[in-house]
Short mmCIF file of C-alpha atoms and ligand atoms in Angstrom, two decimals:
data_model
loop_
_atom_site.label_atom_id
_atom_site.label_comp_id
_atom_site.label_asym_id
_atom_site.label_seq_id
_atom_site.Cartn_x
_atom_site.Cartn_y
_atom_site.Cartn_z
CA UNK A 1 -2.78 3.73 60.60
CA UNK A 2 -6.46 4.24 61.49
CA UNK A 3 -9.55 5.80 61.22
CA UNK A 4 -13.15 6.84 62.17
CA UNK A 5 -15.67 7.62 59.54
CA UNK A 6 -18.29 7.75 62.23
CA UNK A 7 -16.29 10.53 63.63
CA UNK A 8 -17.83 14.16 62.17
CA UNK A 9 -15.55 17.17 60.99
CA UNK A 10 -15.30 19.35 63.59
CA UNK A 11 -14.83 22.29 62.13
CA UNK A 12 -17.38 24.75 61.10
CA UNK A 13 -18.39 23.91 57.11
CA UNK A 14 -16.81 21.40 55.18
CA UNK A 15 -15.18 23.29 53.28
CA UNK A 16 -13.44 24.49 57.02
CA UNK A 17 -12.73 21.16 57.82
CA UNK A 18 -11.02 20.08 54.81
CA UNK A 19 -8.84 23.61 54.93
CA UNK A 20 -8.08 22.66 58.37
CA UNK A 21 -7.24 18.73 57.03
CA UNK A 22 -5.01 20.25 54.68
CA UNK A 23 -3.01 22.15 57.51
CA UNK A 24 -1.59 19.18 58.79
CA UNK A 25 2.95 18.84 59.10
CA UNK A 26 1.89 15.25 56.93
CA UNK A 27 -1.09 17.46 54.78
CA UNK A 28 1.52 20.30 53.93
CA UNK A 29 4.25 17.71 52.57
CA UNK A 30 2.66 17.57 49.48
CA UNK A 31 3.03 20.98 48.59
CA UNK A 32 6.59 20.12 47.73
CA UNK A 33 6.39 16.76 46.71
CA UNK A 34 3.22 18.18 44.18
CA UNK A 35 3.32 14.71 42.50
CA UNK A 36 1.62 11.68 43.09
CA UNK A 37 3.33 9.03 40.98
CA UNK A 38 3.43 6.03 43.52
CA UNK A 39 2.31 4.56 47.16
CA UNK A 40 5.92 2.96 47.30
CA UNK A 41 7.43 6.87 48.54
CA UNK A 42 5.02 8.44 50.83
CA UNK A 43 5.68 8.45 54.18
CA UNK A 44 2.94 7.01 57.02
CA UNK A 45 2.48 10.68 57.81
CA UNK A 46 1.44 11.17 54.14
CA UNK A 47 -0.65 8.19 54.06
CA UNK A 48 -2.09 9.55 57.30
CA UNK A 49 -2.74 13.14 55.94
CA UNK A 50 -4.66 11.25 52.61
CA UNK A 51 -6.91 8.92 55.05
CA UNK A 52 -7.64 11.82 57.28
CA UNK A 53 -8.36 14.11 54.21
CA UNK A 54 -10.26 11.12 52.88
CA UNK A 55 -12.74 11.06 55.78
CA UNK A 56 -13.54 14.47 55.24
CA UNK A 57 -14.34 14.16 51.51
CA UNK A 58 -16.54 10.83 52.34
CA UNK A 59 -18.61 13.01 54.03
CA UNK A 60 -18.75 16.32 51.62
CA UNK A 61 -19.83 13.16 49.24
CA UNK A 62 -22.45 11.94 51.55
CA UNK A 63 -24.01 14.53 53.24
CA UNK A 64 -22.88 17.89 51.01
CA UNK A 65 -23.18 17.04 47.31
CA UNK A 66 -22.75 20.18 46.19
CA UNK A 67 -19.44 21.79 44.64
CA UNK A 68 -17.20 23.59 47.44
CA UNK A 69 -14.76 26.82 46.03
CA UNK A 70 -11.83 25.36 47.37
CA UNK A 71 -9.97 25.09 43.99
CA UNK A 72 -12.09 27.72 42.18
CA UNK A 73 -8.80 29.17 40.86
CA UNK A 74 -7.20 25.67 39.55
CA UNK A 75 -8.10 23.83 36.35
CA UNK A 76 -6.80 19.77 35.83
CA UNK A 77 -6.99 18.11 32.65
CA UNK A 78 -7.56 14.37 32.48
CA UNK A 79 -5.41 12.55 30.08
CA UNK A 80 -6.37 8.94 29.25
CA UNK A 81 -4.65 7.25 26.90
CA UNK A 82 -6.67 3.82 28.08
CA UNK A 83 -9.73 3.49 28.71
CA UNK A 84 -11.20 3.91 31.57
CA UNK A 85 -15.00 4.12 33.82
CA UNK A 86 -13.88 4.53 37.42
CA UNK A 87 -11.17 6.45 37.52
CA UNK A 88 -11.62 8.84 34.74
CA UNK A 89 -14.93 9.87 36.42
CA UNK A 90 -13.97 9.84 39.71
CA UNK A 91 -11.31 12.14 39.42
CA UNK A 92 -13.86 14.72 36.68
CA UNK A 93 -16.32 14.30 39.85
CA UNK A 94 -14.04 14.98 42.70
CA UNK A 95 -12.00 18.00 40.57
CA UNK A 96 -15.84 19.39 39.99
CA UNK A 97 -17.16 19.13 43.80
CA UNK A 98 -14.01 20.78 44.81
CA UNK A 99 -15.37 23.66 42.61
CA UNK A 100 -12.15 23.49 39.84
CA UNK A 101 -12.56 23.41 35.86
CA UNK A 102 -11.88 20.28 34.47
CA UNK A 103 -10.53 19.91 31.12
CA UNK A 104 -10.83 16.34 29.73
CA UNK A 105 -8.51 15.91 26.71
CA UNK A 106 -10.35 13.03 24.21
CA UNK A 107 -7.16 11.29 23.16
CA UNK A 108 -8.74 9.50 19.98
CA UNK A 109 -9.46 12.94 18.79
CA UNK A 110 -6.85 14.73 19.82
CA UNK A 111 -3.39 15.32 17.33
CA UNK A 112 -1.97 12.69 19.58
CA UNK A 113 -3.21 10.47 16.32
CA UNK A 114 -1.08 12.79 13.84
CA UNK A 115 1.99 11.94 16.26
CA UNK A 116 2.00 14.31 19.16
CA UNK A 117 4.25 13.38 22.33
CA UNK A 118 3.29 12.62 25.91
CA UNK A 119 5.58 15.29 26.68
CA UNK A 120 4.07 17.75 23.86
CA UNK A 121 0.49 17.38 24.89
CA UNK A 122 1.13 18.30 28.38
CA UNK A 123 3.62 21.50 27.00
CA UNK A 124 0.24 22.26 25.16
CA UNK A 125 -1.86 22.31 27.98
CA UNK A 126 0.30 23.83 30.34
CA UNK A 127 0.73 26.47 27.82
CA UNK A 128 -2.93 27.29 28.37
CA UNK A 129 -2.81 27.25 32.01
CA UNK A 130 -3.51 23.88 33.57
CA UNK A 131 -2.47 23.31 36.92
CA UNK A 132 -2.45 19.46 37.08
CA UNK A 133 -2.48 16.66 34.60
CA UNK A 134 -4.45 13.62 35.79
CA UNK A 135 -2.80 10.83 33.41
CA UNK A 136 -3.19 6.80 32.38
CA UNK A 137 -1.23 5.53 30.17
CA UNK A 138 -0.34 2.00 28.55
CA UNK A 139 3.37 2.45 29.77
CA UNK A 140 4.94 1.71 33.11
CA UNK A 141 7.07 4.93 33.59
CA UNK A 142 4.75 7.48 31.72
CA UNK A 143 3.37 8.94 34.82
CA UNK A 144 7.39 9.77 36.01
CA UNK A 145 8.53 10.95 32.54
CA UNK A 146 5.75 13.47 32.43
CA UNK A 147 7.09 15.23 35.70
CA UNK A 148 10.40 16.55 33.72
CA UNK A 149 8.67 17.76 30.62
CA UNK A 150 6.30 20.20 32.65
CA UNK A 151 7.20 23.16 34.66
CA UNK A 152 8.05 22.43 38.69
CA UNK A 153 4.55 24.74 39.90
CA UNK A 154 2.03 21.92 37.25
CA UNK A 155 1.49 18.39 39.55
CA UNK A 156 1.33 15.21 38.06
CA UNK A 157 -1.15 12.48 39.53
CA UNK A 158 -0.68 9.20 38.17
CA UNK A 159 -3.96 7.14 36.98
CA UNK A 160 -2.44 3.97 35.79
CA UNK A 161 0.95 3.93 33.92
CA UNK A 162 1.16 0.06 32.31
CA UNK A 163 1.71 -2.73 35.13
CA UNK A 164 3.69 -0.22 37.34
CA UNK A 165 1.35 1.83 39.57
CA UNK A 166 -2.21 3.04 40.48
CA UNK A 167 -1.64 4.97 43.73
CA UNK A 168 -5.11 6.15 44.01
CA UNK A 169 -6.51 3.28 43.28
CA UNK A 170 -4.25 1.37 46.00
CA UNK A 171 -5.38 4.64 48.39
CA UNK A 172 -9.14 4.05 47.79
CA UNK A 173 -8.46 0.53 48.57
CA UNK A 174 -6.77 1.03 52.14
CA UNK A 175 -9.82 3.95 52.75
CA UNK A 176 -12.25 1.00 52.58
CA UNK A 177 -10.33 -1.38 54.71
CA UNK A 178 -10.12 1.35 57.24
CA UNK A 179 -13.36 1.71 57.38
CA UNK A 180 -14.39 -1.52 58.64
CA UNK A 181 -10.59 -2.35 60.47
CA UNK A 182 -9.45 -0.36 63.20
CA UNK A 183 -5.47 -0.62 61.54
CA UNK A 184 -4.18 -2.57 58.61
CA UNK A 185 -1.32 -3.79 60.80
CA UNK A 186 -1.19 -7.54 61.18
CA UNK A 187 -4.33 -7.72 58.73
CA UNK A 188 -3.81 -10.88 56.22
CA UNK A 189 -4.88 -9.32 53.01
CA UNK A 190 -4.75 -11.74 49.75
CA UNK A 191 -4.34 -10.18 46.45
CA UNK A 192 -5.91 -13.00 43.68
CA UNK A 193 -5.20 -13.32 40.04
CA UNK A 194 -3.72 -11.50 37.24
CA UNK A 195 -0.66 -10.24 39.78
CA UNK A 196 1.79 -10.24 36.91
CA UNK A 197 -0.47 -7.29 34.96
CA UNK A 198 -1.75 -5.55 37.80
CA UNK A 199 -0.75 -2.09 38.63
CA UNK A 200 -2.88 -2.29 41.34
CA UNK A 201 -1.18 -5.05 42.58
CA UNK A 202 1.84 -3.69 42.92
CA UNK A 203 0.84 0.16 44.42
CA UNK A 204 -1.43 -2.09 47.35
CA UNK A 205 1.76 -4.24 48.12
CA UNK A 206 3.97 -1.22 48.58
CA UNK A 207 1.77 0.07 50.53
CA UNK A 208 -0.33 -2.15 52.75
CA UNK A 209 3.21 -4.20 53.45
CA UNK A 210 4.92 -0.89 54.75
CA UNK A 211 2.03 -0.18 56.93
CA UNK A 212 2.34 -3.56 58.77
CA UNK A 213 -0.05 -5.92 56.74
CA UNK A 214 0.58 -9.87 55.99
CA UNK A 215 0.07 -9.07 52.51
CA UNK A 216 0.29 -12.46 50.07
CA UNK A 217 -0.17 -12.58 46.48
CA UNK A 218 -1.86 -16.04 45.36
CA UNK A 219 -1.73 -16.28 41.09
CA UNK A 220 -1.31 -19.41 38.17
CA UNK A 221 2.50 -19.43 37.93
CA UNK A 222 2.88 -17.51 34.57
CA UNK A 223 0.50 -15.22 35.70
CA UNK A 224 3.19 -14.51 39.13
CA UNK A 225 5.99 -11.47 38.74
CA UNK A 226 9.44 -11.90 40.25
CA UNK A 227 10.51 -9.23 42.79
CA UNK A 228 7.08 -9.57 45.03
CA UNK A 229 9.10 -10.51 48.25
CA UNK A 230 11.47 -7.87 47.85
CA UNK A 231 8.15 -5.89 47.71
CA UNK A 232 6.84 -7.57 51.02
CA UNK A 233 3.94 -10.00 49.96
CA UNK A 234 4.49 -13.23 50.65
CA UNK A 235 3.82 -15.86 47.08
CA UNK A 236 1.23 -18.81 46.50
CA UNK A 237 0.30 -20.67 43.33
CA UNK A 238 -2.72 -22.89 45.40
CA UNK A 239 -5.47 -20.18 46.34
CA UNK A 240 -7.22 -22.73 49.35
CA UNK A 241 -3.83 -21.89 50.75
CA UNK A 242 -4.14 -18.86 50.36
CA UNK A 243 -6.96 -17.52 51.55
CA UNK A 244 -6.72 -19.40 54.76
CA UNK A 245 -7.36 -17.05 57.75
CA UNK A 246 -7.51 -13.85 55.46
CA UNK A 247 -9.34 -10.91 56.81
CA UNK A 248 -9.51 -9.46 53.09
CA UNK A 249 -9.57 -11.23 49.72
CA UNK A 250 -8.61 -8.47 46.44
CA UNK A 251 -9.70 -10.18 43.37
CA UNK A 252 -7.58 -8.80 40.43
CA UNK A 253 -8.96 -8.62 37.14
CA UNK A 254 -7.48 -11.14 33.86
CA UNK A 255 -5.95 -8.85 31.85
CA UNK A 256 -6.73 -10.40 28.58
CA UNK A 257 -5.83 -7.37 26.72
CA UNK A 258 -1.98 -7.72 28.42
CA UNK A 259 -2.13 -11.00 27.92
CA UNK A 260 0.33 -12.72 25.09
CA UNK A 261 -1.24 -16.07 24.01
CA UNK A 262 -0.84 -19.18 26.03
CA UNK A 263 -0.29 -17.50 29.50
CA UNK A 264 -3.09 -19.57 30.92
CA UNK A 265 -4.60 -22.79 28.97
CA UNK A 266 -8.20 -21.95 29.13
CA UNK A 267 -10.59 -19.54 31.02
CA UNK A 268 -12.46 -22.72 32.27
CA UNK A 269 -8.77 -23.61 33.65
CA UNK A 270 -8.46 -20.53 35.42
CA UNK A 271 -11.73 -20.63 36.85
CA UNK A 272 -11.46 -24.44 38.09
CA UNK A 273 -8.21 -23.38 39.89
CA UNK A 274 -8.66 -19.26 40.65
CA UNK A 275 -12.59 -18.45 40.73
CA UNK A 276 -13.33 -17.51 44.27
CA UNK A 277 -17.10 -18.29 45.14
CA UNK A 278 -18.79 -18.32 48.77
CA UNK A 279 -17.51 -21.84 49.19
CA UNK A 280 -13.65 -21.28 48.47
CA UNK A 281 -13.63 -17.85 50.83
CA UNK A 282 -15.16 -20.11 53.54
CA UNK A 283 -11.11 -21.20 54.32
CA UNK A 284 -10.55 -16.84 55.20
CA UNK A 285 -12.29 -15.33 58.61
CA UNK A 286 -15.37 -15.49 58.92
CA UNK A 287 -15.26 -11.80 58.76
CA UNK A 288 -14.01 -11.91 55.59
CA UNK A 289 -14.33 -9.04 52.51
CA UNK A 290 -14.23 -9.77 49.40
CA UNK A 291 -12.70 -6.43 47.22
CA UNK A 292 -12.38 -5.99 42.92
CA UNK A 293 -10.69 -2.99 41.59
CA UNK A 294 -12.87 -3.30 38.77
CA UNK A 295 -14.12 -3.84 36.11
CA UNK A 296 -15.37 -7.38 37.10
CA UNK A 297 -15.40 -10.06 34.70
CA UNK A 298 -18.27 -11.76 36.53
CA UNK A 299 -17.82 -15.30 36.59
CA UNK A 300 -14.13 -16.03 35.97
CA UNK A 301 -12.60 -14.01 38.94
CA UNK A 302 -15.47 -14.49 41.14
CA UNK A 303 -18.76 -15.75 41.18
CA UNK A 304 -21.75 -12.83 40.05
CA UNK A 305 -22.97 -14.21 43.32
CA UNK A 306 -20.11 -13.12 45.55
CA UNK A 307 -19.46 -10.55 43.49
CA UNK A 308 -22.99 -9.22 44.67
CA UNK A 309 -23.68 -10.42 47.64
CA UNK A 310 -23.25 -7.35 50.01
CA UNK A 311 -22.53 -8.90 53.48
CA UNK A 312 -18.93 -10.19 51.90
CA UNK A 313 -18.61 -7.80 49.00
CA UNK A 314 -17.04 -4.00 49.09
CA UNK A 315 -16.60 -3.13 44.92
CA UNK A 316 -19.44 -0.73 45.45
CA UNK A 317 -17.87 0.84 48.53
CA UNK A 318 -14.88 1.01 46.73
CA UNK A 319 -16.06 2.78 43.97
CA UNK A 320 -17.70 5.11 46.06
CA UNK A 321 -14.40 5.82 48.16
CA UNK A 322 -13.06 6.50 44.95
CA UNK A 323 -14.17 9.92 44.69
CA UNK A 324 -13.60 10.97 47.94
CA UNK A 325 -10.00 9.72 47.97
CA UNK A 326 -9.32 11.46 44.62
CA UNK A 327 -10.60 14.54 46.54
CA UNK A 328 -8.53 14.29 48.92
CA UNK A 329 -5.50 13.88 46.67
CA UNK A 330 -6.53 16.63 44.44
CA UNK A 331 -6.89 19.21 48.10
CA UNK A 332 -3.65 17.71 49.36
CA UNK A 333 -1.25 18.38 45.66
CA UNK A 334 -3.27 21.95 44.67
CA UNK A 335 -4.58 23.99 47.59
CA UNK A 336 -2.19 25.91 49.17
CA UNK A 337 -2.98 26.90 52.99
CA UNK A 338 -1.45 30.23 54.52
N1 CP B 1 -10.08 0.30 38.88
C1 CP B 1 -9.90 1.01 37.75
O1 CP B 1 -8.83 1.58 37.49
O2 CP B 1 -11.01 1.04 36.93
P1 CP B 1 -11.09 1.85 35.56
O3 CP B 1 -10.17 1.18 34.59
O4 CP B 1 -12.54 1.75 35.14
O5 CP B 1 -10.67 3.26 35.84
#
């Protein structure tokens, strides 16, 4: 798995190249697998088709910045049922630059508050011609039970279900990496923190350790999940360990709001043991990158100083990638080539 974002579409206009991304065997598998629930089920060829896709959109984002009428025809409705800054508008962004209609359903005001199912909102929206339902939700599983209440031609993308999955945000995550790493193979990448909470956790374990990373998850012991080697990241409770010899450090965010009472004994505690600064990442490579899914709490997963200094830190980058990925996802699950 690699790529060049130095390397220019060769086709035509953008909109050209990303037609001609989307023509791919790997590009035209999701036209029947429509869904994007998980990284733990698409195939390197899939993975392949979304990175190459990905490097397309980067540059439509860059150098275009105008909307493209690729999906002129399609309309997706965002559906967050938790909050949300990145992803939310990274997804209204990329549906808008690929030229669809975006409806974004305000939960608090919706009749989701008089009692309305998951499964009858998205009837109701289908009903009125929506071609893809963009959705985050509190509870692991959401994103999979939506796909039997809607009709087999509507596409599901999941945003964040609970502590299961965030497969674009683990996509946007490997984009970034790419662009610095010729492969992820072989790579030590460190996930540190919350692991137990994280959705994003999980989706960049099942993904990075099936395309050949030395993925290890370092995390306070209450704040570790069973099942991670079966997943393929290797477990550490001492984070100087950890990061020894890392080429990339993920800082994961404390979940306070997941958080029952008592998990950890203190924030200070945490940050004693957990906070990486510049002088705890000295034990990775000395070509190491620091990445944050976001939001930061500044100061108690890293330092504001690490957090911002920009020869170690990629959270901008990977906010920026964020849009292009979800373009690429969006292309891939909703235009159809001949
Ligand atoms: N990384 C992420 O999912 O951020 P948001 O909660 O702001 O979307």
């Amino acid at each position: 798995m690699s790529k060049s974002f130095t390397q220019q579409p060769k086709a035509e206009s953008f909109k050209d190249a990303l037609i001609e991304a989307a023509r791919t065997p790997g590009a035209r598998r999701f036209h029947d697998r429509r869904h994007l629930i998980d990284t733990g089920d698409l195939s390197y060829e899939e993975v392949a088709a979304i990175i190459e896709t990905t490097t397309v959109c980067k540059h439509i984002t860059v150098k275009h910045r105008r909307p493209l009428d690729l999906l002129s025809d399609r309309v997706v409705s965002t559906l967050f049922y938790e909050n949300s800054t990145r992803t939310r508008s990274s997804f209204e962004l990329a549906a808008t630059s690929l030229g669809a209609r975006v409806l974004d359903l305000n939960i608090q005001t919706s009749s989701v508050v008089k009692g309305e199912t998951i499964g009858d909102t998205a009837s109701t929206l289908v009903a009125m011609g929506v071609d893809a339902l963009i959705q985050r939700h509190s509870i692991s599983g959401a994103a999979h039970k939506l796909v039997s209440t809607v009709p087999s031609y509507v596409s599901i993308i999941n945003a964040g279900d609970g502590w299961n999955a965030h497969p674009t945000q683990a996509l946007l995550d490997l984009f970034t990496i790419l662009e610095l790493l010729d492969s992820v193979d072989g790579k030590k990448i460190v996930i540190v923190g919350d692991v137990k909470h994280s959705r994003v956790a999980r989706s960049n374990i099942r993904l990075l350790s099936r395309l050949g990373a030395d993925v290890h998850a370092c995390a306070p012991p209450p704040l570790m999940p069973s099942g991670l080697r079966e997943m393929g990241a290797q477990t550490h409770t001492k984070l100087e360990t950890a990061l020894e010899g890392a080429d990339i450090v993920m800082a994961l965010r404390l979940q306070q709001e997941r958080m029952q009472d008592g998990l950890i004994p203190s924030l200070g505690d945490y940050q004693h043991l957990y906070r990486i600064d510049h002088q705890r990442i000295k034990a990775a490579k000395p070509t190491v990158r620091l990445m944050h899914p976001g939001p930061v709490n500044k100061g108690v997963e890293v330092t504001t100083e690490l957090a911002n200094d920009p020869k170690i830190s990629l959270i901008n980058t990977q906010v920026t990638n964020g849009v292009a990925v979800r373009m690429a996802v969006l292309t891939l699950l909703l235009y159809k080539p001949e």
